Short mmCIF file of C-alpha atoms and ligand atoms in Angstrom, two decimals:
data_model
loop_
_atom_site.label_atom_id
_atom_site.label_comp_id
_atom_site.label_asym_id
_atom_site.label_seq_id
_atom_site.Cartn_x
_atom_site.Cartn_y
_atom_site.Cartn_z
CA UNK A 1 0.00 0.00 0.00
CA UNK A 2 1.59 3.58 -1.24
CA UNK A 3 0.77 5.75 1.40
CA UNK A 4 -0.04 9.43 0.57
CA UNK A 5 2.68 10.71 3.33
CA UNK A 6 5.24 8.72 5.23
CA UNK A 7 6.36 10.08 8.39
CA UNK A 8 9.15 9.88 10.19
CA UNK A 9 11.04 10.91 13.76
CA UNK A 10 13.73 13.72 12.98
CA UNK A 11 15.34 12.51 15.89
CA UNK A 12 16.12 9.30 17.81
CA UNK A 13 13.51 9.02 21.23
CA UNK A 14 15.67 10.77 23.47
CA UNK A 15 16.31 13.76 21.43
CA UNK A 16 14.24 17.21 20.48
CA UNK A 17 10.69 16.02 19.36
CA UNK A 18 9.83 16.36 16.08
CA UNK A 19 8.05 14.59 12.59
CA UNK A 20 8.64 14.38 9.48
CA UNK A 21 5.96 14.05 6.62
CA UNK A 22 6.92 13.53 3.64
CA UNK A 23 4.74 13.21 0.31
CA UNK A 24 5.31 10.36 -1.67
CA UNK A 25 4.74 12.37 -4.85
CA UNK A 26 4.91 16.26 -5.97
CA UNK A 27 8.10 16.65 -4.29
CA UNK A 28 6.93 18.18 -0.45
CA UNK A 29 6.96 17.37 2.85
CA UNK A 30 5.75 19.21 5.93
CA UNK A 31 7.58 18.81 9.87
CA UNK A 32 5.61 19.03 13.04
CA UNK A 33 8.13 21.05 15.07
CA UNK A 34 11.21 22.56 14.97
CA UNK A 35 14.00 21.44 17.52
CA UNK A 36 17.27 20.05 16.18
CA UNK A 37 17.20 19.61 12.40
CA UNK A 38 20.47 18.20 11.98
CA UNK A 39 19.19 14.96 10.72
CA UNK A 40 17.51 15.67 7.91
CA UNK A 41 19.28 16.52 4.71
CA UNK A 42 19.20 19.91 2.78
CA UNK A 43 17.32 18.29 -0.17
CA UNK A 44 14.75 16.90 2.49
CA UNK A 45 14.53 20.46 4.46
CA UNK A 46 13.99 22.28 1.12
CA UNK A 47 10.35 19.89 0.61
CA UNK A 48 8.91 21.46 3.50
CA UNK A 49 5.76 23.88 2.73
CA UNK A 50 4.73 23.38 5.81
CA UNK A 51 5.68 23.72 9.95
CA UNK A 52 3.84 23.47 12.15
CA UNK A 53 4.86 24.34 15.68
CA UNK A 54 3.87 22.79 19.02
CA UNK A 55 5.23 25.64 21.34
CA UNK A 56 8.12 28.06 21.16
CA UNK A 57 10.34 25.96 24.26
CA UNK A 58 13.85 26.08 22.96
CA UNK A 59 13.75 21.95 22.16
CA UNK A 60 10.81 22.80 19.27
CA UNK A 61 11.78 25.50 18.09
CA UNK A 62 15.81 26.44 17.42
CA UNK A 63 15.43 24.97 14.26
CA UNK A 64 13.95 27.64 12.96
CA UNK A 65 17.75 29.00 11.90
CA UNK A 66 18.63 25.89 9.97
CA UNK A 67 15.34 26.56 7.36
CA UNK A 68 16.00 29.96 7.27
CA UNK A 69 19.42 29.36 6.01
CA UNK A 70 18.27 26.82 3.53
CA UNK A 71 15.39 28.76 2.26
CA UNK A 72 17.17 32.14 1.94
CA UNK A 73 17.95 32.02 -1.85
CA UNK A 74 14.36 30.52 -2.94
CA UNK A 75 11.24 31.79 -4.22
CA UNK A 76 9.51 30.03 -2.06
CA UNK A 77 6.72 30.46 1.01
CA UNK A 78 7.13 28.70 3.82
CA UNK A 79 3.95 28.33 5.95
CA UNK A 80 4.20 28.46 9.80
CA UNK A 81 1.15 27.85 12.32
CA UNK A 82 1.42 27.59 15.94
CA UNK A 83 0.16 28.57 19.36
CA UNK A 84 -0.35 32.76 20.72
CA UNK A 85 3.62 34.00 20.00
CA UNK A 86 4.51 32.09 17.26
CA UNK A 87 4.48 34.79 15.07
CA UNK A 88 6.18 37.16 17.79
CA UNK A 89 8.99 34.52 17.73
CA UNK A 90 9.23 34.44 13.96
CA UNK A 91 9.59 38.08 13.97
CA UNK A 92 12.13 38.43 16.97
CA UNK A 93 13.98 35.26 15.14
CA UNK A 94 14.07 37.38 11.86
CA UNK A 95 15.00 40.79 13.77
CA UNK A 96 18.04 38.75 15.44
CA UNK A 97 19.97 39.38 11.76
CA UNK A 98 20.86 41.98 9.44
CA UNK A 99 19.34 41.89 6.50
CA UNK A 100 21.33 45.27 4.66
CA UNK A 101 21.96 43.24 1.47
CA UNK A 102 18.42 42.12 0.95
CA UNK A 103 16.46 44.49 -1.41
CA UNK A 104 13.48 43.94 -4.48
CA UNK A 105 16.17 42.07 -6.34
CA UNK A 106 16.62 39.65 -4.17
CA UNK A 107 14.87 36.28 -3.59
CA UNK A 108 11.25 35.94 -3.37
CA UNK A 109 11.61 33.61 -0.28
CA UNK A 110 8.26 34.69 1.76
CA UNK A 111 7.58 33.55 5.73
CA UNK A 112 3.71 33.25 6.54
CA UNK A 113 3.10 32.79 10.06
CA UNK A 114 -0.37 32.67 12.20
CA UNK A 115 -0.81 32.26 15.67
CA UNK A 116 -4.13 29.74 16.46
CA UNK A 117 -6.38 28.93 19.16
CA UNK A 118 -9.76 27.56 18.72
CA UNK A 119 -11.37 30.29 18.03
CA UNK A 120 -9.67 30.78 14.96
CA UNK A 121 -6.53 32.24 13.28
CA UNK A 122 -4.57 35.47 15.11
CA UNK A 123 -1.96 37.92 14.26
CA UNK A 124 -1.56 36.65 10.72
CA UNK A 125 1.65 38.01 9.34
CA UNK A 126 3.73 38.16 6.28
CA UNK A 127 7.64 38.72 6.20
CA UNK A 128 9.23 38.80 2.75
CA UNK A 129 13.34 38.59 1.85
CA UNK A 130 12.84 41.40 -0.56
CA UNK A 131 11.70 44.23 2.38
CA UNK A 132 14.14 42.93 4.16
CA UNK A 133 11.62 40.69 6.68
CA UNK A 134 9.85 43.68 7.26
CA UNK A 135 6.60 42.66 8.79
CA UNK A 136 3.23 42.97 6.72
CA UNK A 137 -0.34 42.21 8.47
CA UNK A 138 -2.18 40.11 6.35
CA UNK A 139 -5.71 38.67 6.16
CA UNK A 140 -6.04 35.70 8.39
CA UNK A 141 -7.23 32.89 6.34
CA UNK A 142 -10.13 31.68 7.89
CA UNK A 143 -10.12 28.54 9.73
CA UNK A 144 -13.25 26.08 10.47
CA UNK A 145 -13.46 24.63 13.92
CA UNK A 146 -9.83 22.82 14.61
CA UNK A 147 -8.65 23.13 10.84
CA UNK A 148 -5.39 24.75 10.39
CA UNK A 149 -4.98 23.93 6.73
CA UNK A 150 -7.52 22.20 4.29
CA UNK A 151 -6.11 21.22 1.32
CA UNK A 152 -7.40 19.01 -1.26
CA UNK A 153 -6.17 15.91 -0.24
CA UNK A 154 -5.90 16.03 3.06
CA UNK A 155 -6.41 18.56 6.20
CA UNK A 156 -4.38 19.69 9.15
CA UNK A 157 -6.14 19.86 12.77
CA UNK A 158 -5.25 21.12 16.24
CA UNK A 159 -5.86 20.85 19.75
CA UNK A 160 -4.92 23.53 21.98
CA UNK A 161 -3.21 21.34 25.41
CA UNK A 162 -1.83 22.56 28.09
CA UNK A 163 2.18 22.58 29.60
CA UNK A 164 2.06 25.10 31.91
CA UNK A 165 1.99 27.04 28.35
CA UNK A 166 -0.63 26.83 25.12
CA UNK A 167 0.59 23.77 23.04
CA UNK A 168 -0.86 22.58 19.94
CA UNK A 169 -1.11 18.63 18.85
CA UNK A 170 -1.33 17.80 15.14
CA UNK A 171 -3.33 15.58 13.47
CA UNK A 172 -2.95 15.15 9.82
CA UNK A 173 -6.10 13.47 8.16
CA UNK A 174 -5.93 12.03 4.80
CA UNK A 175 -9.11 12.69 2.90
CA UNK A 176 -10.36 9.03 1.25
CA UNK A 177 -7.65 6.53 0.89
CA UNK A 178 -7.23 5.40 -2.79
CA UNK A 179 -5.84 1.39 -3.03
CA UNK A 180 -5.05 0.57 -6.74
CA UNK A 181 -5.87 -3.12 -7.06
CA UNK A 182 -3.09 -5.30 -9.30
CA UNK A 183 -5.39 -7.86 -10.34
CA UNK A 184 -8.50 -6.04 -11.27
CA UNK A 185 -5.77 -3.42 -13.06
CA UNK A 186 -3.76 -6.51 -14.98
CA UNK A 187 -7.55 -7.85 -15.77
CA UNK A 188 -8.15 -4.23 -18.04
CA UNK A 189 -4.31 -4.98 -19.48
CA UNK A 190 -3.32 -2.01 -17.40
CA UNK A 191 0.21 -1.89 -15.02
CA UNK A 192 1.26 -0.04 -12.36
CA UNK A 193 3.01 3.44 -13.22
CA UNK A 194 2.89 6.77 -12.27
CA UNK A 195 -0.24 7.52 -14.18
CA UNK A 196 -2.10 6.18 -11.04
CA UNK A 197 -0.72 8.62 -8.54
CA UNK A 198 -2.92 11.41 -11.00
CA UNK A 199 -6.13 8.74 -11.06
CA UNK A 200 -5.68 8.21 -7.20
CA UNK A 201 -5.57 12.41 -6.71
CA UNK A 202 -8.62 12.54 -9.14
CA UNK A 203 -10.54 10.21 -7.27
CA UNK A 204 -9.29 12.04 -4.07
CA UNK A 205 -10.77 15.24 -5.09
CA UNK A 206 -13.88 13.56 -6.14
CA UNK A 207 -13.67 14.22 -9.98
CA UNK A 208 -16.11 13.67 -12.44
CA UNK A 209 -15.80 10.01 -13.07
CA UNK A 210 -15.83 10.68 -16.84
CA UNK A 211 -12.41 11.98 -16.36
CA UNK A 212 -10.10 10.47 -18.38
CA UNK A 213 -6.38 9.52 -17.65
CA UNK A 214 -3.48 8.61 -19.90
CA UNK A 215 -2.51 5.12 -18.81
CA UNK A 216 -0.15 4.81 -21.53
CA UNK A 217 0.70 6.86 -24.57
CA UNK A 218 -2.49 5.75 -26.92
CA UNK A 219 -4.63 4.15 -23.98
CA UNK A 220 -6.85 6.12 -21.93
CA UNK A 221 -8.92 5.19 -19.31
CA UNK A 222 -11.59 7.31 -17.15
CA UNK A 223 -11.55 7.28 -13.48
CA UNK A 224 -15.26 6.15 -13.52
CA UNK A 225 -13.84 2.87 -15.04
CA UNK A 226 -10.82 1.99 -12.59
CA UNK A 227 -13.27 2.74 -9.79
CA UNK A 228 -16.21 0.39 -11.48
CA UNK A 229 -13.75 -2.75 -11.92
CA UNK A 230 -12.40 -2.39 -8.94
CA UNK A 231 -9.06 -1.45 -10.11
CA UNK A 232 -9.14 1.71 -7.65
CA UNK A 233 -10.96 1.14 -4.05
CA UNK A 234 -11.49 3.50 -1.54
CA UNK A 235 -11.32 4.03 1.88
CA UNK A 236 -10.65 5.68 5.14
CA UNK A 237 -8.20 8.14 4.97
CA UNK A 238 -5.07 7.52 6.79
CA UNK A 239 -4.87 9.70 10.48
CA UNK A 240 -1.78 10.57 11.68
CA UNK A 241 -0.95 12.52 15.20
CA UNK A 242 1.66 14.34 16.98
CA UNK A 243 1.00 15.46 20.09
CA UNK A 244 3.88 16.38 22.81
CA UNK A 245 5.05 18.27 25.63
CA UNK A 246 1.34 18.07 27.73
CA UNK A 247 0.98 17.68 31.01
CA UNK A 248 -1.43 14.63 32.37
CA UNK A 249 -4.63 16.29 33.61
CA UNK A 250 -8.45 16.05 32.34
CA UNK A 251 -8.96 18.86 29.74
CA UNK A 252 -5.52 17.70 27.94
CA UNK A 253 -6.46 13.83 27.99
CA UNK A 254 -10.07 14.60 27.04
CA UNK A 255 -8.72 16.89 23.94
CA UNK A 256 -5.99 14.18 23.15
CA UNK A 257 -7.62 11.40 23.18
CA UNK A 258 -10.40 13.02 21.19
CA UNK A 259 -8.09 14.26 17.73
CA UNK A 260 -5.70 11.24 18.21
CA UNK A 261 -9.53 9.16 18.25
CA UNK A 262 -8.77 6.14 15.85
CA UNK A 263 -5.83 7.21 14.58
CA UNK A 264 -3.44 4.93 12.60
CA UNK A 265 -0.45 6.11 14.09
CA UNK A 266 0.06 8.24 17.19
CA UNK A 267 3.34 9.93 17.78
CA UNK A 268 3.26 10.94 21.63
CA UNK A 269 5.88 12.05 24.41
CA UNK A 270 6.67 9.49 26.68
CA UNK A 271 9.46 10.78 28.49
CA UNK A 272 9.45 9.51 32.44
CA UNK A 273 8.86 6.80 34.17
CA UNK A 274 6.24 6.30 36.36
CA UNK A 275 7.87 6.47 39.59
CA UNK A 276 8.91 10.08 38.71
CA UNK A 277 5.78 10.87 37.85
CA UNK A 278 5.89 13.95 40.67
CA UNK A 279 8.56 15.53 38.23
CA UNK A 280 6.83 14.96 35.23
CA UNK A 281 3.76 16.45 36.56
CA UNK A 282 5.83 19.13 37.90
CA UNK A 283 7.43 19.91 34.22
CA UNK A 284 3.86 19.72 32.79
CA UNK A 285 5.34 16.11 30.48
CA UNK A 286 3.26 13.19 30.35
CA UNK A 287 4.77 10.26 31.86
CA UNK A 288 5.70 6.56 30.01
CA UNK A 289 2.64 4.87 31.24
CA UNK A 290 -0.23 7.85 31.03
CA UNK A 291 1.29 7.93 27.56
CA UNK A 292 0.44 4.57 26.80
CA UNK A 293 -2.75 5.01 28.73
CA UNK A 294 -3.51 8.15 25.95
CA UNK A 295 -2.79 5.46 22.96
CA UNK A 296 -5.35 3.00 24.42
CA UNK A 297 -7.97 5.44 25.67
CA UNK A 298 -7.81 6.65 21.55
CA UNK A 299 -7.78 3.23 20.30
CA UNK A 300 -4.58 4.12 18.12
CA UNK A 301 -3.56 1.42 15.49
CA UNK A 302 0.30 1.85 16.37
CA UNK A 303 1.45 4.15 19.03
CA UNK A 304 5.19 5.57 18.59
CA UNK A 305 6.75 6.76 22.43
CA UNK A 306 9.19 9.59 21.69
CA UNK A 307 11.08 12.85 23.63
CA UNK A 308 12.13 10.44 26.70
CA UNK A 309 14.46 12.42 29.17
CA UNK A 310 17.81 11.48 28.60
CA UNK A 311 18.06 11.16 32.62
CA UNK A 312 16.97 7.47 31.51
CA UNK A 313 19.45 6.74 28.44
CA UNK A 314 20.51 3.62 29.12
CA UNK A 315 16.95 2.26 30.28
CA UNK A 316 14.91 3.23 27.17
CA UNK A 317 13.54 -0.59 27.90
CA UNK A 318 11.63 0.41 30.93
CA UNK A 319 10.35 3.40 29.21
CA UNK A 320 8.45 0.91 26.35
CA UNK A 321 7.87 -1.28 28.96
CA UNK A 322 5.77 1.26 30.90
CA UNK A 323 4.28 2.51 27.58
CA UNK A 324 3.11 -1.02 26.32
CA UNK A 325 1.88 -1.78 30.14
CA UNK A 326 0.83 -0.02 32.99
CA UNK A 327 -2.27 1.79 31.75
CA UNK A 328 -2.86 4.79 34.45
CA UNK A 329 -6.54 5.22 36.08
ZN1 ZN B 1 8.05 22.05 26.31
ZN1 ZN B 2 9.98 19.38 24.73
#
C-alpha cells in the first residue's frame, strides 16, 4: 500500500521532538516542530511547505535557523502555524539578523506565520526577503473549527493542550484513501506506473468520473472505469498525530484522546517513568505509562513513544515497557 505521506522521527527518542511528513509524490513534505534539524538533509529540508509548531520551548523551536538558512535564496513560502507567539517569535527570530543586502532584487523567499487557538486564526503576518523581513499584516485565512490547513487531499487539525503554556497537537487526516488493485488493473491490461498517482488524486478530489487519464501513450482510461472494476478502491483516509510536551490532567487527555480518536499512528511524548511521575507532573510532560494510557484510551492502530528524558538513556527498555503496560486510572 503507497501511502499518501510517510512520516518519520527527525530525531532518535531521546532527542528534540519532532516529525517528518513527507509526500510520496509532488516533491513536499511538511515537519511538526522545529528542535534540532540536523538529521535531515538539505534536499529533504527544502520539501517542506509546511511547519507546524507545538510551542516556542527552545527543544521545538531552534530549528527555525537551519530553514531559514536553507530557504534564503528561494522563491519560495514557507507556511508556519502555531500557538499565541509564534508569530512574535518568527519576527524576533528574523530581527536577530541583518538583513542590509536584501532588497526587491533579491529572492522571493516569503515567511507566513499565524498564531491559532480555537477560536480561529490570530496575528496573521507576512515577512518577505525582498523588504528585508519587514513585517506585513495580512488577512487571516479563515479557519473552520480545529482546521489549520484544508487542502485538497488532506487537512491539518489542532488541539490547543496545556504545559504550563498553550501547546498545539497535530493531526494530519488524509481525505479518502485510494488502493489501486493489481489484479483487477492486470484484468483491463493495465500496469502499475505513475499515471495512477494522478487517477488516485482525481478520485481524491472527487472528480467527475468521466475523467479520463493517460494510462499509456495511446490508452486512456476514465476514473469512472478503474473505480467500477475495482481497479481503484477506496477508503478511510489515513490519520496521523503528533501530540507532545502536555501535562497529564483532564482537559488535555479529554482533547488528546479526542483528535488522536482512531488514529493509525500516534506519535506521543513518553518521556518519564512512572515512579517520577511527581517531576513529570511538575514539568507539565506526560509520563511513560499515562502515555500509553492516551494510545489506548484513543484506540490508536500503532502508538510511537518519543522525547524520553535522557536522565533514563541507558533504560529506554523500561520506558516501552511502561508505555506497552501499565495503563494509568
Ligand atoms: Zn516544552
Ligand atoms: Zn519538549
Amino acid at each position: 500500500m503507497t501511502l499518501l505521506a510517510q512520516p518519520r522521527l527527525v530525531n532518535d527518542p531521546f532527542s528534540d521532538a519532532g516529525l517528518l511528513l513527507d509526500f510520496r509524490f509532488g516533491n513536499r513534505a511538511m515537519l511538526f516542530d522545529i528542535g534540532d534539524l540536523s538529521p535531515l538533509s538539505p534536499r529533504e529540508i527544502l520539501r517542506v511547505s509546511h511547519v507546524f509548531v507545538s510551542h516556542m520551548h527552545m527543544d521545538h523551536f531552534a530549528g527555525f535557523d537551519r530553514l531559514l538558512r536553507l530557504f534564503l535564496y528561494r522563491n519560495r513560502t514557507v507556511h508556519f502555524f502555531g500557538p499565541p507567539g509564534l508569530t512574535a517569535a518568527v519576527q524576533a527570530k528574523l530581527n536577530a539578523y541583518t538583513w542590509n543586502l536584501l532588497d526587491e532584487q533579491s529572492h522571493d523567499l516569503m515567511i507566513a506565520a499565524c498564531d491559532w487557538t480555537p477560536g480561529g486564526f490570530h496575528h496573521c503576518r507576512l515577512f518577505r526577503a525582498r523588504s528585508g523581513f519587514a513585517r506585513e499584516d495580512t488577512a487571516s485565512t479563515s479557519a473552520e473549527g480545529n482546521v489549520l490547513l484544508d487542502d485538497p487531499d488532506f487537512r491539518v487539525e489542532a488541539a490547543m493542550l496545556d504545559h504550563g503554556v498553550p501547546c498545539l497537537a497535530f493531526a494530519f487526516q488524509e481525505k479518502i484513501r485510494v488502493n489501486v488493485q493489481k489484479p483487477q488493473l492486470e484484468a483491463l491490461g493495465l500496469r502499475v506506473g505513475p499515471w495512477l498517482s494522478e487517477a488516485k488524486r482525481a478520485v481524491r478530489r472527487g472528480a467527475d468520473p468521466k475523467t479520463t487519464l493517460a494510462a499509456t501513450a495511446d490508452r486512456h482510461i476514465s476514473v469512472g472505469e478503474l473505480l467500477g472494476a475495482g481497479a481503484l478502491r477506496t477508503g478511510p483516509g489515513q490519520r496521523i498525530v503528533y501530540a507532545t510536551d502536555l501535562a497529564f490532567n483532564e482537559a488535555n487527555l479529554a482533547r488528546v484522546v479526542a483528535l488522536a480518536h482512531g488514529a493509525n499512528q500516534l506519535f506521543i511524548e513518553a518521556g518519564f517513568l512512572q515512579e517520577d511521575r511527581e517531576l513529570a507532573a511538575a514539568k507539565r510532560h506526560l509520563t511513560a505509562a499515562e502515555a500509553g494510557t492516551i494510545a489506548r484510551l484513543a484506540g490508536v492502530e500503532h502508538a510511537v513513544p518519543m522525547h524520553f528524558s535522557p536522565r533514563y538513556l541507558g533504560h529506554e527498555d523500561k520506558l516501552r515497557a511502561e508505555f506497552m503496560a501499565n495503563p494509568v486510572a
